[in-house]
């Protein structure tokens, strides 16, 4: 790419980028990463940053904002940040779409969850994207995404440990860590600038996952106590698990007498995953 090149030479390539449908697949990842690399080359060769002589307007929608207006900046660094964001989003979507019913699927999900966290770290720590005042680039949201994505990678490790019949203490430690992470995420959600609908969804997801992994931890601690013939400890642990059952019964009672929501069948319950919203 040079100054004297015919601009029509790049018309089809630009059209491909403009018309791309960002589907959560490896092909989309490849296109986004190639485009990001080309942007880096353009940035090094042409003055396209804010205030430079070449003014190219880059426009994106801010999904976490309450407004439907596009955010526009004549700054190639803004485009770089948005593409980096979408690279993370596609990695996360690929991971979330994995069934995780076998080791290969668990491995793929683990890899993509970890890969998804890196772009958000780069945006938060190295790209100074907060200067664009976009909600998507708010450090609190990016930190939340990073924490959730790495937690879901940890979930994959836990699932593999259960399949591999690892020691109960190992499984319990992984589950306790996940319980604590989701508990902290629940607390930090209130400091994140998002819509009320998303806030309720995130709070519900963090609560469910924290309780679920806490129960898994207690179950395997109880199994370990049973293996060690420590029946008093096993009794205490299972008594704590009973508290969860009691809360379940209490929730059912409240629904029967107050809320009257339809009780879904188990097969209707979709796997709850944190949604990564696109720029």
Short mmCIF file of C-alpha atoms in Angstrom, two decimals:
data_model
loop_
_atom_site.label_atom_id
_atom_site.label_comp_id
_atom_site.label_asym_id
_atom_site.label_seq_id
_atom_site.Cartn_x
_atom_site.Cartn_y
_atom_site.Cartn_z
CA UNK A 1 0.00 0.00 0.00
CA UNK A 2 1.50 3.31 -1.13
CA UNK A 3 0.41 6.92 -1.60
CA UNK A 4 0.48 6.60 -5.40
CA UNK A 5 -1.72 3.47 -5.50
CA UNK A 6 -5.04 3.64 -7.31
CA UNK A 7 -7.72 3.77 -4.56
CA UNK A 8 -10.07 1.67 -6.70
CA UNK A 9 -7.60 -1.16 -6.26
CA UNK A 10 -8.79 -1.59 -2.68
CA UNK A 11 -12.51 -1.07 -3.28
CA UNK A 12 -13.44 -4.77 -3.12
CA UNK A 13 -11.39 -5.34 0.04
CA UNK A 14 -13.02 -2.36 1.75
CA UNK A 15 -16.43 -3.58 0.64
CA UNK A 16 -15.71 -6.98 2.17
CA UNK A 17 -14.98 -5.36 5.52
CA UNK A 18 -18.01 -3.06 5.39
CA UNK A 19 -20.40 -5.87 4.49
CA UNK A 20 -19.03 -8.49 6.83
CA UNK A 21 -21.54 -10.21 9.09
CA UNK A 22 -19.81 -10.89 12.36
CA UNK A 23 -20.76 -14.50 12.94
CA UNK A 24 -19.16 -16.35 15.86
CA UNK A 25 -16.88 -18.62 13.86
CA UNK A 26 -13.22 -19.05 13.01
CA UNK A 27 -13.63 -17.45 9.58
CA UNK A 28 -14.87 -14.23 11.17
CA UNK A 29 -11.95 -14.31 13.59
CA UNK A 30 -9.53 -14.67 10.70
CA UNK A 31 -11.06 -11.72 8.83
CA UNK A 32 -11.04 -9.50 11.92
CA UNK A 33 -7.42 -10.32 12.73
CA UNK A 34 -6.28 -9.73 9.15
CA UNK A 35 -8.12 -6.41 9.12
CA UNK A 36 -6.54 -5.46 12.44
CA UNK A 37 -3.10 -6.22 11.02
CA UNK A 38 -3.85 -4.06 7.96
CA UNK A 39 -4.98 -1.21 10.21
CA UNK A 40 -1.67 -1.41 12.07
CA UNK A 41 0.19 -1.16 8.74
CA UNK A 42 -1.95 1.81 7.70
CA UNK A 43 -1.33 3.53 11.02
CA UNK A 44 2.43 3.19 10.53
CA UNK A 45 2.35 4.52 6.96
CA UNK A 46 -0.33 7.20 6.96
CA UNK A 47 -1.20 10.06 9.37
CA UNK A 48 -4.68 8.86 10.38
CA UNK A 49 -4.81 9.62 14.09
CA UNK A 50 -6.88 12.38 15.67
CA UNK A 51 -5.85 15.76 14.28
CA UNK A 52 -3.76 14.30 11.45
CA UNK A 53 -4.08 15.30 7.80
CA UNK A 54 -5.97 12.19 6.65
CA UNK A 55 -9.44 12.26 8.18
CA UNK A 56 -11.32 8.96 7.97
CA UNK A 57 -14.50 8.68 10.04
CA UNK A 58 -14.91 5.34 11.81
CA UNK A 59 -18.43 4.61 13.06
CA UNK A 60 -19.60 1.97 15.55
CA UNK A 61 -22.65 1.34 17.69
CA UNK A 62 -22.16 1.22 21.47
CA UNK A 63 -24.29 -1.74 22.57
CA UNK A 64 -24.02 -0.96 26.27
CA UNK A 65 -25.24 2.60 25.80
CA UNK A 66 -28.86 3.68 26.16
CA UNK A 67 -28.64 5.70 22.95
CA UNK A 68 -29.11 4.25 19.47
CA UNK A 69 -26.81 6.78 17.82
CA UNK A 70 -23.55 5.68 16.28
CA UNK A 71 -20.27 6.75 17.86
CA UNK A 72 -17.97 8.33 15.27
CA UNK A 73 -14.30 9.30 15.56
CA UNK A 74 -11.80 10.39 12.92
CA UNK A 75 -9.08 8.36 14.57
CA UNK A 76 -7.66 5.05 13.42
CA UNK A 77 -6.94 4.15 17.04
CA UNK A 78 -10.69 4.09 17.66
CA UNK A 79 -11.14 1.61 14.84
CA UNK A 80 -8.31 -0.52 16.24
CA UNK A 81 -9.98 -0.58 19.66
CA UNK A 82 -13.36 -1.53 18.18
CA UNK A 83 -11.88 -4.34 16.12
CA UNK A 84 -9.96 -5.60 19.14
CA UNK A 85 -13.22 -5.55 21.11
CA UNK A 86 -14.97 -7.62 18.46
CA UNK A 87 -12.11 -10.12 18.32
CA UNK A 88 -12.68 -10.71 22.02
CA UNK A 89 -16.44 -10.92 21.50
CA UNK A 90 -16.13 -13.52 18.74
CA UNK A 91 -13.74 -15.65 20.80
CA UNK A 92 -16.22 -15.48 23.69
CA UNK A 93 -19.17 -16.40 21.47
CA UNK A 94 -17.32 -19.38 19.99
CA UNK A 95 -16.51 -20.59 23.49
CA UNK A 96 -20.09 -20.11 24.70
CA UNK A 97 -21.42 -22.08 21.71
CA UNK A 98 -19.36 -25.14 22.61
CA UNK A 99 -21.48 -27.93 24.09
CA UNK A 100 -18.72 -28.97 26.53
CA UNK A 101 -20.10 -32.51 26.53
CA UNK A 102 -16.75 -34.08 25.62
CA UNK A 103 -13.09 -33.33 26.24
CA UNK A 104 -12.46 -31.79 22.81
CA UNK A 105 -15.34 -29.37 23.23
CA UNK A 106 -14.21 -28.50 26.76
CA UNK A 107 -10.69 -27.87 25.47
CA UNK A 108 -11.95 -25.61 22.66
CA UNK A 109 -14.13 -23.64 25.06
CA UNK A 110 -11.24 -23.27 27.52
CA UNK A 111 -8.93 -21.97 24.78
CA UNK A 112 -11.41 -19.46 23.38
CA UNK A 113 -12.47 -18.15 26.80
CA UNK A 114 -8.82 -17.43 27.57
CA UNK A 115 -8.25 -15.90 24.14
CA UNK A 116 -11.35 -13.73 24.64
CA UNK A 117 -10.01 -12.18 27.83
CA UNK A 118 -6.79 -10.92 26.23
CA UNK A 119 -8.34 -8.36 23.80
CA UNK A 120 -10.33 -6.76 26.61
CA UNK A 121 -7.16 -6.55 28.72
CA UNK A 122 -5.38 -4.86 25.82
CA UNK A 123 -8.17 -2.32 25.37
CA UNK A 124 -8.25 -1.53 29.07
CA UNK A 125 -4.51 -1.45 29.75
CA UNK A 126 -2.71 -0.55 26.51
CA UNK A 127 -5.01 1.21 24.03
CA UNK A 128 -6.25 4.19 26.10
CA UNK A 129 -9.75 3.56 24.72
CA UNK A 130 -11.39 5.21 27.72
CA UNK A 131 -10.72 8.58 26.06
CA UNK A 132 -13.49 7.84 23.54
CA UNK A 133 -16.10 7.93 26.33
CA UNK A 134 -17.82 4.83 24.98
CA UNK A 135 -19.63 2.70 27.54
CA UNK A 136 -18.17 -0.42 25.93
CA UNK A 137 -14.68 0.85 26.77
CA UNK A 138 -15.43 1.70 30.39
CA UNK A 139 -12.68 0.04 32.51
CA UNK A 140 -15.24 -1.41 34.95
CA UNK A 141 -17.09 -3.21 32.15
CA UNK A 142 -13.88 -4.47 30.58
CA UNK A 143 -12.66 -5.74 33.96
CA UNK A 144 -15.99 -7.48 34.49
CA UNK A 145 -15.70 -9.17 31.08
CA UNK A 146 -12.13 -10.27 31.77
CA UNK A 147 -13.05 -11.75 35.14
CA UNK A 148 -16.11 -13.56 33.80
CA UNK A 149 -14.28 -14.97 30.79
CA UNK A 150 -11.40 -16.30 32.88
CA UNK A 151 -13.92 -17.73 35.34
CA UNK A 152 -15.62 -19.60 32.51
CA UNK A 153 -12.24 -20.95 31.44
CA UNK A 154 -11.88 -22.18 35.02
CA UNK A 155 -15.28 -23.84 34.69
CA UNK A 156 -13.85 -25.87 31.83
CA UNK A 157 -10.99 -27.01 34.07
CA UNK A 158 -13.51 -28.04 36.71
CA UNK A 159 -15.57 -30.00 34.20
CA UNK A 160 -12.47 -31.79 32.91
CA UNK A 161 -11.42 -32.59 36.48
CA UNK A 162 -14.80 -34.19 37.15
CA UNK A 163 -14.64 -36.22 33.93
CA UNK A 164 -11.08 -37.32 34.75
CA UNK A 165 -12.17 -38.36 38.28
CA UNK A 166 -9.60 -36.13 39.93
CA UNK A 167 -9.39 -36.07 43.71
CA UNK A 168 -12.39 -34.61 45.47
CA UNK A 169 -10.17 -32.03 47.16
CA UNK A 170 -8.95 -30.77 43.77
CA UNK A 171 -12.49 -30.48 42.44
CA UNK A 172 -13.63 -28.75 45.62
CA UNK A 173 -10.82 -26.17 45.44
CA UNK A 174 -11.69 -25.32 41.84
CA UNK A 175 -15.38 -25.03 42.70
CA UNK A 176 -14.71 -22.85 45.76
CA UNK A 177 -12.61 -20.51 43.64
CA UNK A 178 -15.43 -20.21 41.11
CA UNK A 179 -17.97 -19.62 43.88
CA UNK A 180 -15.86 -16.76 45.24
CA UNK A 181 -15.21 -15.24 41.81
CA UNK A 182 -18.89 -15.14 40.92
CA UNK A 183 -19.72 -13.78 44.35
CA UNK A 184 -17.25 -10.94 43.81
CA UNK A 185 -18.62 -10.34 40.32
CA UNK A 186 -22.09 -10.05 41.81
CA UNK A 187 -20.86 -7.31 44.15
CA UNK A 188 -18.91 -5.46 41.46
CA UNK A 189 -21.81 -5.51 39.00
CA UNK A 190 -23.39 -2.56 40.81
CA UNK A 191 -20.42 -0.36 39.86
CA UNK A 192 -20.69 -1.20 36.15
CA UNK A 193 -22.43 1.32 33.90
CA UNK A 194 -25.08 -0.77 32.13
CA UNK A 195 -28.81 -0.77 31.54
CA UNK A 196 -31.21 -1.97 34.23
CA UNK A 197 -32.17 -5.01 32.14
CA UNK A 198 -28.58 -6.14 31.73
CA UNK A 199 -27.87 -5.44 35.39
CA UNK A 200 -30.63 -7.80 36.50
CA UNK A 201 -29.49 -10.47 34.07
CA UNK A 202 -25.88 -10.25 35.21
CA UNK A 203 -26.86 -10.28 38.89
CA UNK A 204 -29.04 -13.34 38.38
CA UNK A 205 -26.33 -15.18 36.45
CA UNK A 206 -23.63 -14.45 39.03
CA UNK A 207 -25.92 -15.51 41.88
CA UNK A 208 -26.87 -18.79 40.22
CA UNK A 209 -23.30 -19.68 39.37
CA UNK A 210 -21.99 -18.76 42.81
CA UNK A 211 -24.60 -20.92 44.52
CA UNK A 212 -24.12 -23.78 42.06
CA UNK A 213 -20.35 -23.98 42.46
CA UNK A 214 -20.67 -23.60 46.20
CA UNK A 215 -22.94 -26.65 46.23
CA UNK A 216 -20.51 -28.61 44.02
CA UNK A 217 -17.68 -27.75 46.41
CA UNK A 218 -19.68 -28.93 49.42
CA UNK A 219 -20.63 -32.16 47.67
CA UNK A 220 -17.02 -33.08 46.92
CA UNK A 221 -15.79 -32.01 50.34
CA UNK A 222 -18.42 -34.34 51.76
CA UNK A 223 -17.28 -37.17 49.50
CA UNK A 224 -13.69 -36.59 50.61
CA UNK A 225 -14.72 -36.65 54.27
CA UNK A 226 -16.53 -39.93 53.62
CA UNK A 227 -13.40 -41.41 52.02
CA UNK A 228 -11.39 -40.30 55.06
CA UNK A 229 -14.00 -41.80 57.42
CA UNK A 230 -14.58 -38.39 59.00
CA UNK A 231 -18.29 -38.82 59.45
CA UNK A 232 -18.82 -35.84 61.74
CA UNK A 233 -17.30 -33.51 59.15
CA UNK A 234 -19.31 -35.19 56.41
CA UNK A 235 -22.49 -34.63 58.42
CA UNK A 236 -21.68 -30.94 58.91
CA UNK A 237 -20.93 -30.43 55.21
CA UNK A 238 -24.11 -32.13 54.06
CA UNK A 239 -26.03 -30.10 56.60
CA UNK A 240 -24.78 -26.99 54.81
CA UNK A 241 -25.93 -28.48 51.52
CA UNK A 242 -29.33 -29.04 53.11
CA UNK A 243 -29.57 -25.28 53.64
CA UNK A 244 -29.46 -24.89 49.86
CA UNK A 245 -32.28 -27.42 49.52
CA UNK A 246 -34.22 -25.48 52.14
CA UNK A 247 -33.77 -22.27 50.14
CA UNK A 248 -35.03 -24.09 47.07
CA UNK A 249 -38.15 -25.19 48.93
CA UNK A 250 -38.66 -21.67 50.24
CA UNK A 251 -38.37 -20.24 46.71
CA UNK A 252 -40.99 -22.71 45.49
CA UNK A 253 -43.31 -21.75 48.33
CA UNK A 254 -42.95 -18.03 47.53
CA UNK A 255 -43.64 -18.71 43.87
CA UNK A 256 -46.73 -20.79 44.68
CA UNK A 257 -48.25 -18.18 46.96
CA UNK A 258 -46.94 -14.85 45.62
CA UNK A 259 -45.40 -14.80 42.14
CA UNK A 260 -47.25 -17.67 40.40
CA UNK A 261 -44.61 -18.01 37.68
CA UNK A 262 -44.85 -21.12 35.52
CA UNK A 263 -42.35 -23.72 36.67
CA UNK A 264 -40.21 -24.63 33.63
CA UNK A 265 -39.22 -28.18 32.86
CA UNK A 266 -35.56 -29.02 33.26
CA UNK A 267 -35.06 -29.39 29.51
CA UNK A 268 -36.30 -25.83 29.03
CA UNK A 269 -33.50 -24.32 31.07
CA UNK A 270 -30.84 -22.96 28.74
CA UNK A 271 -27.22 -22.88 29.81
CA UNK A 272 -26.62 -19.48 31.36
CA UNK A 273 -23.66 -17.70 29.86
CA UNK A 274 -22.58 -14.09 30.22
CA UNK A 275 -23.43 -12.20 27.04
CA UNK A 276 -20.67 -10.27 25.38
CA UNK A 277 -22.26 -7.40 23.54
CA UNK A 278 -20.79 -6.24 20.29
CA UNK A 279 -19.59 -2.76 19.60
#
